[in-house]
PDB file of C-alpha atoms in Angstrom:
ATOM      1  CA  UNK A   1      18.871 179.708  87.203  1.00  0.00           C
ATOM      2  CA  UNK A   2      19.735 176.930  89.623  1.00  0.00           C
ATOM      3  CA  UNK A   3      16.796 175.035  91.101  1.00  0.00           C
ATOM      4  CA  UNK A   4      16.328 174.907  94.843  1.00  0.00           C
ATOM      5  CA  UNK A   5      17.296 171.828  96.805  1.00  0.00           C
ATOM      6  CA  UNK A   6      14.727 169.089  97.335  1.00  0.00           C
ATOM      7  CA  UNK A   7      13.322 169.444 100.841  1.00  0.00           C
ATOM      8  CA  UNK A   8      11.010 166.475 101.054  1.00  0.00           C
ATOM      9  CA  UNK A   9       8.069 167.548  98.906  1.00  0.00           C
ATOM     10  CA  UNK A  10       7.230 168.127  95.255  1.00  0.00           C
ATOM     11  CA  UNK A  11       6.227 171.526  93.882  1.00  0.00           C
ATOM     12  CA  UNK A  12       3.765 170.950  91.034  1.00  0.00           C
ATOM     13  CA  UNK A  13       3.034 174.565  90.140  1.00  0.00           C
ATOM     14  CA  UNK A  14       4.004 175.285  86.505  1.00  0.00           C
ATOM     15  CA  UNK A  15       5.628 178.588  87.492  1.00  0.00           C
ATOM     16  CA  UNK A  16       8.413 176.522  89.067  1.00  0.00           C
ATOM     17  CA  UNK A  17      11.170 178.879  90.266  1.00  0.00           C
ATOM     18  CA  UNK A  18      10.008 181.877  88.246  1.00  0.00           C
ATOM     19  CA  UNK A  19       9.101 183.697  91.441  1.00  0.00           C
ATOM     20  CA  UNK A  20       7.742 186.720  89.639  1.00  0.00           C
ATOM     21  CA  UNK A  21       5.322 184.474  87.773  1.00  0.00           C
ATOM     22  CA  UNK A  22       4.335 182.539  90.898  1.00  0.00           C
ATOM     23  CA  UNK A  23       3.515 185.803  92.673  1.00  0.00           C
ATOM     24  CA  UNK A  24       1.562 187.121  89.694  1.00  0.00           C
ATOM     25  CA  UNK A  25      -0.510 183.928  89.561  1.00  0.00           C
ATOM     26  CA  UNK A  26      -1.779 184.729  93.054  1.00  0.00           C
ATOM     27  CA  UNK A  27      -2.841 188.191  91.862  1.00  0.00           C
ATOM     28  CA  UNK A  28      -4.600 186.792  88.808  1.00  0.00           C
ATOM     29  CA  UNK A  29      -6.547 184.342  90.957  1.00  0.00           C
ATOM     30  CA  UNK A  30      -8.027 187.234  92.925  1.00  0.00           C
ATOM     31  CA  UNK A  31      -8.801 189.259  89.798  1.00  0.00           C
ATOM     32  CA  UNK A  32      -5.853 191.678  89.564  1.00  0.00           C
ATOM     33  CA  UNK A  33      -3.838 192.122  86.380  1.00  0.00           C
ATOM     34  CA  UNK A  34      -1.387 194.982  87.068  1.00  0.00           C
ATOM     35  CA  UNK A  35       1.575 192.788  87.952  1.00  0.00           C
ATOM     36  CA  UNK A  36       0.708 190.312  85.208  1.00  0.00           C
ATOM     37  CA  UNK A  37       1.004 193.182  82.755  1.00  0.00           C
ATOM     38  CA  UNK A  38       4.411 194.126  84.144  1.00  0.00           C
ATOM     39  CA  UNK A  39       5.661 190.522  84.108  1.00  0.00           C
ATOM     40  CA  UNK A  40       4.677 190.107  80.463  1.00  0.00           C
ATOM     41  CA  UNK A  41       5.989 193.521  79.411  1.00  0.00           C
ATOM     42  CA  UNK A  42       9.355 192.545  80.859  1.00  0.00           C
ATOM     43  CA  UNK A  43       9.396 189.518  78.550  1.00  0.00           C
ATOM     44  CA  UNK A  44       8.777 191.309  75.239  1.00  0.00           C
ATOM     45  CA  UNK A  45      12.286 190.538  73.947  1.00  0.00           C
ATOM     46  CA  UNK A  46      12.504 187.063  75.519  1.00  0.00           C
ATOM     47  CA  UNK A  47      10.191 184.817  73.498  1.00  0.00           C
ATOM     48  CA  UNK A  48      10.721 181.745  75.675  1.00  0.00           C
ATOM     49  CA  UNK A  49       9.891 183.624  78.858  1.00  0.00           C
ATOM     50  CA  UNK A  50       6.904 185.348  77.245  1.00  0.00           C
ATOM     51  CA  UNK A  51       5.483 182.054  76.024  1.00  0.00           C
ATOM     52  CA  UNK A  52       5.974 180.417  79.413  1.00  0.00           C
ATOM     53  CA  UNK A  53       4.488 183.232  81.466  1.00  0.00           C
ATOM     54  CA  UNK A  54       1.528 183.876  79.197  1.00  0.00           C
ATOM     55  CA  UNK A  55       0.609 180.194  79.063  1.00  0.00           C
ATOM     56  CA  UNK A  56       0.743 179.721  82.830  1.00  0.00           C
ATOM     57  CA  UNK A  57      -1.210 182.928  83.458  1.00  0.00           C
ATOM     58  CA  UNK A  58      -3.842 181.917  80.911  1.00  0.00           C
ATOM     59  CA  UNK A  59      -4.464 178.681  82.801  1.00  0.00           C
ATOM     60  CA  UNK A  60      -5.127 180.780  85.918  1.00  0.00           C
ATOM     61  CA  UNK A  61      -7.375 183.288  84.143  1.00  0.00           C
ATOM     62  CA  UNK A  62      -9.364 181.092  81.750  1.00  0.00           C
ATOM     63  CA  UNK A  63     -12.268 180.575  84.141  1.00  0.00           C
ATOM     64  CA  UNK A  64     -12.691 184.257  84.974  1.00  0.00           C
ATOM     65  CA  UNK A  65     -13.494 187.532  83.206  1.00  0.00           C
ATOM     66  CA  UNK A  66     -10.086 188.994  84.047  1.00  0.00           C
ATOM     67  CA  UNK A  67      -8.751 189.228  80.487  1.00  0.00           C
ATOM     68  CA  UNK A  68     -11.929 190.847  79.192  1.00  0.00           C
ATOM     69  CA  UNK A  69     -11.733 193.534  81.902  1.00  0.00           C
ATOM     70  CA  UNK A  70      -8.021 193.999  81.296  1.00  0.00           C
ATOM     71  CA  UNK A  71      -8.512 194.396  77.553  1.00  0.00           C
ATOM     72  CA  UNK A  72     -11.318 196.926  78.022  1.00  0.00           C
ATOM     73  CA  UNK A  73      -9.343 199.006  80.520  1.00  0.00           C
ATOM     74  CA  UNK A  74      -5.814 198.740  79.079  1.00  0.00           C
ATOM     75  CA  UNK A  75      -5.718 197.458  75.469  1.00  0.00           C
ATOM     76  CA  UNK A  76      -1.938 196.875  75.486  1.00  0.00           C
ATOM     77  CA  UNK A  77       0.006 194.143  73.642  1.00  0.00           C
ATOM     78  CA  UNK A  78       0.060 192.215  76.928  1.00  0.00           C
ATOM     79  CA  UNK A  79      -3.725 192.417  77.330  1.00  0.00           C
ATOM     80  CA  UNK A  80      -4.355 191.308  73.746  1.00  0.00           C
ATOM     81  CA  UNK A  81      -1.877 188.447  74.111  1.00  0.00           C
ATOM     82  CA  UNK A  82      -3.571 187.231  77.285  1.00  0.00           C
ATOM     83  CA  UNK A  83      -6.974 187.449  75.622  1.00  0.00           C
ATOM     84  CA  UNK A  84      -5.628 185.245  72.812  1.00  0.00           C
ATOM     85  CA  UNK A  85      -4.107 182.739  75.218  1.00  0.00           C
ATOM     86  CA  UNK A  86      -7.265 182.466  77.303  1.00  0.00           C
ATOM     87  CA  UNK A  87      -9.548 182.327  74.265  1.00  0.00           C
ATOM     88  CA  UNK A  88      -7.532 179.465  72.769  1.00  0.00           C
ATOM     89  CA  UNK A  89      -7.670 177.492  76.021  1.00  0.00           C
ATOM     90  CA  UNK A  90     -11.435 177.949  76.182  1.00  0.00           C
ATOM     91  CA  UNK A  91     -11.863 176.920  72.536  1.00  0.00           C
ATOM     92  CA  UNK A  92      -9.783 173.768  72.916  1.00  0.00           C
ATOM     93  CA  UNK A  93     -11.523 172.726  76.119  1.00  0.00           C
ATOM     94  CA  UNK A  94     -14.919 173.231  74.494  1.00  0.00           C
ATOM     95  CA  UNK A  95     -13.919 171.246  71.400  1.00  0.00           C
ATOM     96  CA  UNK A  96     -12.545 168.375  73.493  1.00  0.00           C
ATOM     97  CA  UNK A  97     -15.749 168.335  75.558  1.00  0.00           C
ATOM     98  CA  UNK A  98     -17.911 168.477  72.401  1.00  0.00           C
ATOM     99  CA  UNK A  99     -19.515 171.610  73.786  1.00  0.00           C
ATOM    100  CA  UNK A 100     -22.097 173.181  71.483  1.00  0.00           C
ATOM    101  CA  UNK A 101     -20.302 176.525  71.921  1.00  0.00           C
ATOM    102  CA  UNK A 102     -17.038 175.177  70.490  1.00  0.00           C
ATOM    103  CA  UNK A 103     -17.325 176.759  67.032  1.00  0.00           C
ATOM    104  CA  UNK A 104     -18.212 180.168  68.420  1.00  0.00           C
ATOM    105  CA  UNK A 105     -15.356 180.000  70.907  1.00  0.00           C
ATOM    106  CA  UNK A 106     -12.957 179.008  68.146  1.00  0.00           C
ATOM    107  CA  UNK A 107     -13.968 182.051  66.087  1.00  0.00           C
ATOM    108  CA  UNK A 108     -13.389 184.275  69.105  1.00  0.00           C
ATOM    109  CA  UNK A 109      -9.978 182.683  69.652  1.00  0.00           C
ATOM    110  CA  UNK A 110      -8.907 183.190  66.037  1.00  0.00           C
ATOM    111  CA  UNK A 111      -9.960 186.837  66.214  1.00  0.00           C
ATOM    112  CA  UNK A 112      -8.036 187.242  69.471  1.00  0.00           C
ATOM    113  CA  UNK A 113      -4.887 185.678  67.990  1.00  0.00           C
ATOM    114  CA  UNK A 114      -5.076 187.935  64.930  1.00  0.00           C
ATOM    115  CA  UNK A 115      -5.511 191.030  67.095  1.00  0.00           C
ATOM    116  CA  UNK A 116      -2.570 190.060  69.320  1.00  0.00           C
ATOM    117  CA  UNK A 117      -0.387 189.416  66.272  1.00  0.00           C
ATOM    118  CA  UNK A 118      -1.297 192.811  64.830  1.00  0.00           C
ATOM    119  CA  UNK A 119      -0.449 194.540  68.132  1.00  0.00           C
ATOM    120  CA  UNK A 120       2.999 192.905  68.324  1.00  0.00           C
ATOM    121  CA  UNK A 121       4.122 191.796  64.836  1.00  0.00           C
ATOM    122  CA  UNK A 122       7.508 190.505  66.060  1.00  0.00           C
ATOM    123  CA  UNK A 123       6.021 188.313  68.803  1.00  0.00           C
ATOM    124  CA  UNK A 124       5.613 184.646  67.775  1.00  0.00           C
ATOM    125  CA  UNK A 125       3.375 183.854  70.760  1.00  0.00           C
ATOM    126  CA  UNK A 126       0.004 184.698  69.120  1.00  0.00           C
ATOM    127  CA  UNK A 127       0.928 182.535  66.152  1.00  0.00           C
ATOM    128  CA  UNK A 128       1.906 179.694  68.474  1.00  0.00           C
ATOM    129  CA  UNK A 129      -1.475 180.053  70.187  1.00  0.00           C
ATOM    130  CA  UNK A 130      -3.160 179.796  66.797  1.00  0.00           C
ATOM    131  CA  UNK A 131      -1.027 176.733  66.004  1.00  0.00           C
ATOM    132  CA  UNK A 132      -2.472 175.029  69.095  1.00  0.00           C
ATOM    133  CA  UNK A 133      -5.894 175.110  67.410  1.00  0.00           C
ATOM    134  CA  UNK A 134      -4.715 173.594  64.121  1.00  0.00           C
ATOM    135  CA  UNK A 135      -5.756 170.132  65.269  1.00  0.00           C
ATOM    136  CA  UNK A 136      -9.395 171.197  65.221  1.00  0.00           C
ATOM    137  CA  UNK A 137      -9.506 171.402  61.425  1.00  0.00           C
ATOM    138  CA  UNK A 138      -6.454 169.384  60.317  1.00  0.00           C
ATOM    139  CA  UNK A 139      -4.880 171.680  57.664  1.00  0.00           C
ATOM    140  CA  UNK A 140      -3.016 169.701  55.011  1.00  0.00           C
ATOM    141  CA  UNK A 141      -0.097 171.766  53.743  1.00  0.00           C
ATOM    142  CA  UNK A 142       2.472 169.519  52.016  1.00  0.00           C
ATOM    143  CA  UNK A 143       5.511 168.577  54.075  1.00  0.00           C
ATOM    144  CA  UNK A 144       8.989 169.751  53.052  1.00  0.00           C
ATOM    145  CA  UNK A 145      11.518 167.309  51.676  1.00  0.00           C
ATOM    146  CA  UNK A 146      13.370 165.139  54.139  1.00  0.00           C
ATOM    147  CA  UNK A 147      10.511 163.387  55.912  1.00  0.00           C
ATOM    148  CA  UNK A 148       9.990 159.695  55.190  1.00  0.00           C
ATOM    149  CA  UNK A 149       6.230 159.785  55.783  1.00  0.00           C
ATOM    150  CA  UNK A 150       5.742 163.260  54.222  1.00  0.00           C
ATOM    151  CA  UNK A 151       2.891 164.071  56.644  1.00  0.00           C
ATOM    152  CA  UNK A 152       0.618 166.928  55.638  1.00  0.00           C
ATOM    153  CA  UNK A 153      -0.142 169.490  58.328  1.00  0.00           C
ATOM    154  CA  UNK A 154      -0.025 173.183  59.315  1.00  0.00           C
ATOM    155  CA  UNK A 155       3.410 173.663  57.790  1.00  0.00           C
ATOM    156  CA  UNK A 156       2.737 177.237  56.551  1.00  0.00           C
ATOM    157  CA  UNK A 157       1.646 178.446  59.972  1.00  0.00           C
ATOM    158  CA  UNK A 158       4.613 176.710  61.571  1.00  0.00           C
ATOM    159  CA  UNK A 159       6.954 178.294  59.012  1.00  0.00           C
ATOM    160  CA  UNK A 160       5.676 181.733  60.053  1.00  0.00           C
ATOM    161  CA  UNK A 161       6.434 180.946  63.697  1.00  0.00           C
ATOM    162  CA  UNK A 162       9.951 179.915  62.679  1.00  0.00           C
ATOM    163  CA  UNK A 163      10.406 183.143  60.728  1.00  0.00           C
ATOM    164  CA  UNK A 164       9.900 185.012  64.009  1.00  0.00           C
ATOM    165  CA  UNK A 165      11.845 182.614  66.223  1.00  0.00           C
ATOM    166  CA  UNK A 166      13.534 179.606  64.573  1.00  0.00           C
ATOM    167  CA  UNK A 167      13.964 177.674  67.843  1.00  0.00           C
ATOM    168  CA  UNK A 168      10.706 178.549  69.612  1.00  0.00           C
ATOM    169  CA  UNK A 169      10.184 175.740  72.087  1.00  0.00           C
ATOM    170  CA  UNK A 170       6.416 175.879  72.484  1.00  0.00           C
ATOM    171  CA  UNK A 171       5.937 176.364  68.739  1.00  0.00           C
ATOM    172  CA  UNK A 172       7.788 173.127  68.041  1.00  0.00           C
ATOM    173  CA  UNK A 173       5.856 171.224  70.686  1.00  0.00           C
ATOM    174  CA  UNK A 174       2.492 172.544  69.459  1.00  0.00           C
ATOM    175  CA  UNK A 175       3.386 171.567  65.925  1.00  0.00           C
ATOM    176  CA  UNK A 176       4.552 168.090  66.928  1.00  0.00           C
ATOM    177  CA  UNK A 177       1.361 167.491  68.924  1.00  0.00           C
ATOM    178  CA  UNK A 178      -0.680 167.996  65.743  1.00  0.00           C
ATOM    179  CA  UNK A 179       0.687 164.626  64.574  1.00  0.00           C
ATOM    180  CA  UNK A 180      -0.135 162.690  67.760  1.00  0.00           C
ATOM    181  CA  UNK A 181      -2.637 159.865  67.315  1.00  0.00           C
ATOM    182  CA  UNK A 182      -5.013 161.415  69.866  1.00  0.00           C
ATOM    183  CA  UNK A 183      -5.272 164.439  67.578  1.00  0.00           C
ATOM    184  CA  UNK A 184      -5.789 162.467  64.391  1.00  0.00           C
ATOM    185  CA  UNK A 185      -2.187 161.782  63.429  1.00  0.00           C
ATOM    186  CA  UNK A 186      -0.127 158.595  63.530  1.00  0.00           C
ATOM    187  CA  UNK A 187       2.781 157.176  65.514  1.00  0.00           C
ATOM    188  CA  UNK A 188       5.030 157.045  62.447  1.00  0.00           C
ATOM    189  CA  UNK A 189       4.254 160.631  61.446  1.00  0.00           C
ATOM    190  CA  UNK A 190       4.926 161.896  64.972  1.00  0.00           C
ATOM    191  CA  UNK A 191       8.263 160.093  65.127  1.00  0.00           C
ATOM    192  CA  UNK A 192       9.179 161.363  61.670  1.00  0.00           C
ATOM    193  CA  UNK A 193       8.353 164.982  62.509  1.00  0.00           C
ATOM    194  CA  UNK A 194      10.089 164.784  65.899  1.00  0.00           C
ATOM    195  CA  UNK A 195      13.277 163.442  64.315  1.00  0.00           C
ATOM    196  CA  UNK A 196      13.170 166.001  61.511  1.00  0.00           C
ATOM    197  CA  UNK A 197      12.723 168.963  63.855  1.00  0.00           C
ATOM    198  CA  UNK A 198      15.203 167.820  66.503  1.00  0.00           C
ATOM    199  CA  UNK A 199      17.963 167.182  63.971  1.00  0.00           C
ATOM    200  CA  UNK A 200      17.633 170.778  62.747  1.00  0.00           C
ATOM    201  CA  UNK A 201      18.198 172.172  66.229  1.00  0.00           C
ATOM    202  CA  UNK A 202      21.558 172.976  67.848  1.00  0.00           C
ATOM    203  CA  UNK A 203      23.031 170.180  69.938  1.00  0.00           C
ATOM    204  CA  UNK A 204      22.470 172.127  73.167  1.00  0.00           C
ATOM    205  CA  UNK A 205      18.831 172.960  72.387  1.00  0.00           C
ATOM    206  CA  UNK A 206      15.875 171.633  74.355  1.00  0.00           C
ATOM    207  CA  UNK A 207      14.322 170.791  70.981  1.00  0.00           C
ATOM    208  CA  UNK A 208      16.586 167.741  70.894  1.00  0.00           C
ATOM    209  CA  UNK A 209      14.091 166.257  73.374  1.00  0.00           C
ATOM    210  CA  UNK A 210      11.266 166.105  70.812  1.00  0.00           C
ATOM    211  CA  UNK A 211      11.849 162.417  69.923  1.00  0.00           C
ATOM    212  CA  UNK A 212      11.577 161.511  73.617  1.00  0.00           C
ATOM    213  CA  UNK A 213       8.239 163.342  73.769  1.00  0.00           C
ATOM    214  CA  UNK A 214       6.990 161.407  70.728  1.00  0.00           C
ATOM    215  CA  UNK A 215       8.175 158.160  72.301  1.00  0.00           C
ATOM    216  CA  UNK A 216       6.163 158.764  75.475  1.00  0.00           C
ATOM    217  CA  UNK A 217       3.138 159.757  73.409  1.00  0.00           C
ATOM    218  CA  UNK A 218       3.306 156.442  71.519  1.00  0.00           C
ATOM    219  CA  UNK A 219       3.643 154.336  74.688  1.00  0.00           C
ATOM    220  CA  UNK A 220       1.214 151.428  74.726  1.00  0.00           C
ATOM    221  CA  UNK A 221       1.407 149.298  77.887  1.00  0.00           C
ATOM    222  CA  UNK A 222      -0.387 146.417  76.156  1.00  0.00           C
ATOM    223  CA  UNK A 223       2.484 145.886  73.728  1.00  0.00           C
ATOM    224  CA  UNK A 224       5.053 143.207  74.515  1.00  0.00           C
ATOM    225  CA  UNK A 225       8.095 144.633  76.325  1.00  0.00           C
ATOM    226  CA  UNK A 226       6.697 148.173  76.043  1.00  0.00           C
ATOM    227  CA  UNK A 227       8.776 149.378  78.990  1.00  0.00           C
ATOM    228  CA  UNK A 228      12.006 148.104  77.426  1.00  0.00           C
ATOM    229  CA  UNK A 229      11.867 150.367  74.354  1.00  0.00           C
ATOM    230  CA  UNK A 230      13.974 153.061  76.089  1.00  0.00           C
ATOM    231  CA  UNK A 231      16.772 150.486  76.475  1.00  0.00           C
ATOM    232  CA  UNK A 232      17.155 150.144  72.717  1.00  0.00           C
ATOM    233  CA  UNK A 233      20.466 151.632  71.487  1.00  0.00           C
ATOM    234  CA  UNK A 234      18.883 154.465  69.471  1.00  0.00           C
ATOM    235  CA  UNK A 235      16.817 155.750  72.390  1.00  0.00           C
ATOM    236  CA  UNK A 236      19.545 155.281  74.965  1.00  0.00           C
ATOM    237  CA  UNK A 237      22.048 157.161  72.783  1.00  0.00           C
ATOM    238  CA  UNK A 238      19.469 159.909  72.154  1.00  0.00           C
ATOM    239  CA  UNK A 239      18.951 160.424  75.889  1.00  0.00           C
ATOM    240  CA  UNK A 240      22.677 160.358  76.638  1.00  0.00           C
ATOM    241  CA  UNK A 241      23.454 162.872  73.898  1.00  0.00           C
ATOM    242  CA  UNK A 242      20.845 165.259  75.338  1.00  0.00           C
ATOM    243  CA  UNK A 243      22.321 164.705  78.794  1.00  0.00           C
ATOM    244  CA  UNK A 244      25.815 165.587  77.586  1.00  0.00           C
ATOM    245  CA  UNK A 245      24.940 168.520  75.345  1.00  0.00           C
ATOM    246  CA  UNK A 246      21.795 170.141  76.731  1.00  0.00           C
ATOM    247  CA  UNK A 247      21.836 169.594  80.488  1.00  0.00           C
ATOM    248  CA  UNK A 248      24.880 171.862  81.058  1.00  0.00           C
ATOM    249  CA  UNK A 249      22.986 174.686  79.310  1.00  0.00           C
ATOM    250  CA  UNK A 250      20.107 174.547  81.804  1.00  0.00           C
ATOM    251  CA  UNK A 251      22.046 176.598  84.344  1.00  0.00           C
ATOM    252  CA  UNK A 252      21.721 179.598  82.003  1.00  0.00           C
ATOM    253  CA  UNK A 253      17.903 179.445  81.875  1.00  0.00           C
ATOM    254  CA  UNK A 254      15.851 182.161  83.558  1.00  0.00           C
ATOM    255  CA  UNK A 255      13.571 179.485  85.030  1.00  0.00           C
ATOM    256  CA  UNK A 256      14.046 175.762  85.520  1.00  0.00           C
ATOM    257  CA  UNK A 257      12.682 173.910  82.438  1.00  0.00           C
ATOM    258  CA  UNK A 258      10.918 171.328  84.550  1.00  0.00           C
ATOM    259  CA  UNK A 259       8.971 169.568  81.803  1.00  0.00           C
ATOM    260  CA  UNK A 260      12.013 169.094  79.574  1.00  0.00           C
ATOM    261  CA  UNK A 261      14.086 167.874  82.491  1.00  0.00           C
ATOM    262  CA  UNK A 262      11.339 165.436  83.428  1.00  0.00           C
ATOM    263  CA  UNK A 263      11.308 163.862  79.956  1.00  0.00           C
ATOM    264  CA  UNK A 264      15.089 163.479  80.051  1.00  0.00           C
ATOM    265  CA  UNK A 265      15.118 162.041  83.574  1.00  0.00           C
ATOM    266  CA  UNK A 266      12.358 159.608  82.646  1.00  0.00           C
ATOM    267  CA  UNK A 267      14.178 158.436  79.511  1.00  0.00           C
ATOM    268  CA  UNK A 268      17.427 157.896  81.404  1.00  0.00           C
ATOM    269  CA  UNK A 269      15.731 155.926  84.180  1.00  0.00           C
ATOM    270  CA  UNK A 270      13.904 153.765  81.638  1.00  0.00           C
ATOM    271  CA  UNK A 271      17.213 153.228  79.815  1.00  0.00           C
ATOM    272  CA  UNK A 272      18.758 152.113  83.126  1.00  0.00           C
ATOM    273  CA  UNK A 273      21.142 155.054  83.259  1.00  0.00           C
ATOM    274  CA  UNK A 274      20.433 155.999  86.849  1.00  0.00           C
ATOM    275  CA  UNK A 275      23.724 157.849  87.368  1.00  0.00           C
ATOM    276  CA  UNK A 276      22.884 160.373  84.661  1.00  0.00           C
ATOM    277  CA  UNK A 277      19.229 160.543  85.699  1.00  0.00           C
ATOM    278  CA  UNK A 278      20.284 161.470  89.218  1.00  0.00           C
ATOM    279  CA  UNK A 279      22.012 164.596  87.904  1.00  0.00           C
ATOM    280  CA  UNK A 280      18.881 165.561  85.964  1.00  0.00           C
ATOM    281  CA  UNK A 281      16.669 165.156  89.026  1.00  0.00           C
ATOM    282  CA  UNK A 282      19.134 167.275  90.993  1.00  0.00           C
ATOM    283  CA  UNK A 283      18.801 170.020  88.360  1.00  0.00           C
ATOM    284  CA  UNK A 284      15.001 169.850  88.766  1.00  0.00           C
ATOM    285  CA  UNK A 285      15.167 170.408  92.513  1.00  0.00           C
ATOM    286  CA  UNK A 286      11.713 170.026  94.081  1.00  0.00           C
ATOM    287  CA  UNK A 287       9.804 171.025  90.946  1.00  0.00           C
ATOM    288  CA  UNK A 288       7.622 168.450  89.232  1.00  0.00           C
ATOM    289  CA  UNK A 289       5.442 168.136  86.137  1.00  0.00           C
ATOM    290  CA  UNK A 290       2.646 165.657  85.559  1.00  0.00           C
ATOM    291  CA  UNK A 291       4.034 164.595  82.205  1.00  0.00           C
ATOM    292  CA  UNK A 292       5.671 162.288  81.297  1.00  0.00           C
ATOM    293  CA  UNK A 293       4.918 160.424  84.531  1.00  0.00           C
ATOM    294  CA  UNK A 294       1.114 160.466  84.122  1.00  0.00           C
ATOM    295  CA  UNK A 295       1.429 158.428  80.909  1.00  0.00           C
ATOM    296  CA  UNK A 296       2.542 155.499  83.084  1.00  0.00           C
ATOM    297  CA  UNK A 297       0.299 155.832  86.139  1.00  0.00           C
ATOM    298  CA  UNK A 298      -0.138 158.206  89.042  1.00  0.00           C
ATOM    299  CA  UNK A 299       2.436 160.961  88.403  1.00  0.00           C
ATOM    300  CA  UNK A 300       3.572 161.334  92.021  1.00  0.00           C
ATOM    301  CA  UNK A 301       4.012 157.580  92.403  1.00  0.00           C
ATOM    302  CA  UNK A 302       5.879 157.252  89.114  1.00  0.00           C
ATOM    303  CA  UNK A 303       8.147 160.186  89.916  1.00  0.00           C
ATOM    304  CA  UNK A 304       8.933 158.789  93.358  1.00  0.00           C
ATOM    305  CA  UNK A 305       9.643 155.374  91.869  1.00  0.00           C
ATOM    306  CA  UNK A 306      12.122 156.925  89.427  1.00  0.00           C
ATOM    307  CA  UNK A 307      13.832 158.966  92.148  1.00  0.00           C
ATOM    308  CA  UNK A 308      14.165 155.896  94.356  1.00  0.00           C
ATOM    309  CA  UNK A 309      15.844 154.045  91.486  1.00  0.00           C
ATOM    310  CA  UNK A 310      18.437 156.836  91.504  1.00  0.00           C
ATOM    311  CA  UNK A 311      18.923 156.692  95.265  1.00  0.00           C
ATOM    312  CA  UNK A 312      17.243 160.052  95.812  1.00  0.00           C
ATOM    313  CA  UNK A 313      14.820 161.022  98.592  1.00  0.00           C
ATOM    314  CA  UNK A 314      11.064 161.132  98.010  1.00  0.00           C
ATOM    315  CA  UNK A 315       8.241 162.749  99.991  1.00  0.00           C
ATOM    316  CA  UNK A 316       7.186 160.946 103.124  1.00  0.00           C
ATOM    317  CA  UNK A 317       3.675 159.469 103.020  1.00  0.00           C
ATOM    318  CA  UNK A 318       1.076 161.501 104.878  1.00  0.00           C
TER     319      UNK A 318
END
C-alpha cells in the first residue's frame, strides 16, 4: 500500500493508512464493537495485520468496559483476543505505576491470554501478548547456541510464537524488549539478541531493523560523540542494506509500516545518508510515530529536523 503524499502536517495515529482500522477506532471510542469484530475477523489468516489491528484497538479500549461487554455478548475468537490485549495493557501499566492492583491484573491478563490461545490455537497473537508480560517476572530459560552473551530469558515462550509464525514482527520486538536495560536487561545482551534474530531473517524482512532498534534503546546523550555512532561503518552498512533490500518490499504491505520506516529514516539521517533517507520519508507520507524521535527530544521537532536535512517540507508553525 502506497502512503499518501505529505500535505503539510503529520498524522500521528497508529492506524496510519489502514482506513478500516482508523474508522473502527472511532467506533471503539464511542463504545461500539461490531466493526472491530469484522476488522479482526478479516485478519484471521494475516498474522501481521491481526497483531497490528488488535494492538491499536486495545489502546483505544483499555480505559473502557468495551471488551468485557463484547466478551459477554459475543464470546468469539476476536472478543477473547481483544480481552487479552486490553488485559495485558492494563497489567503492564499497573506494574509500571507500582499500582497495588498489579498482581491481580497480571493474573487476569494471563487467564485472558490462555483463553484467547485456546479459542484460536493457530493464532500467535495471544502468545505475543503473554510475551509482553515476561519482563514482569524475568524468566531465565537458557539461550540457544550462537549468542556471545548467552542471555537467559523467555526463550521457550518465544519459541512457541515462532512455531506459529517464524517471522512475527511484534513477537520479535516484544522478545527483544525483554533485554532492554529499562526492563532489567543490558545493552550488550540487547545488541546480541538483536543481531542474532535479525541475521536469521530474510534480507527483505522488517526484522533486519532490530539492531537499529537496539541502538536507539542504548542511546546515552551523556556519552562522548553519542550522536556519531550511526556514522560508524557497521551501522551505516546495516542501514544501507535495509534500505536496499527491505524498502522496496514496503509497497506490498497492506498498511504503511510507519514505525519501521521511522527507525530506518532516522538511522540514515544520523549516518549522513540524506539521499536514501529522503526516499524512506517519501514512503512514510504524512504518517509519523513518536519513536525513535522521542528518544532524542520532542518527537515532532526531531522529525522535522530530520526532514529538513533531507530537503523535505515540514509543518508550518501554528
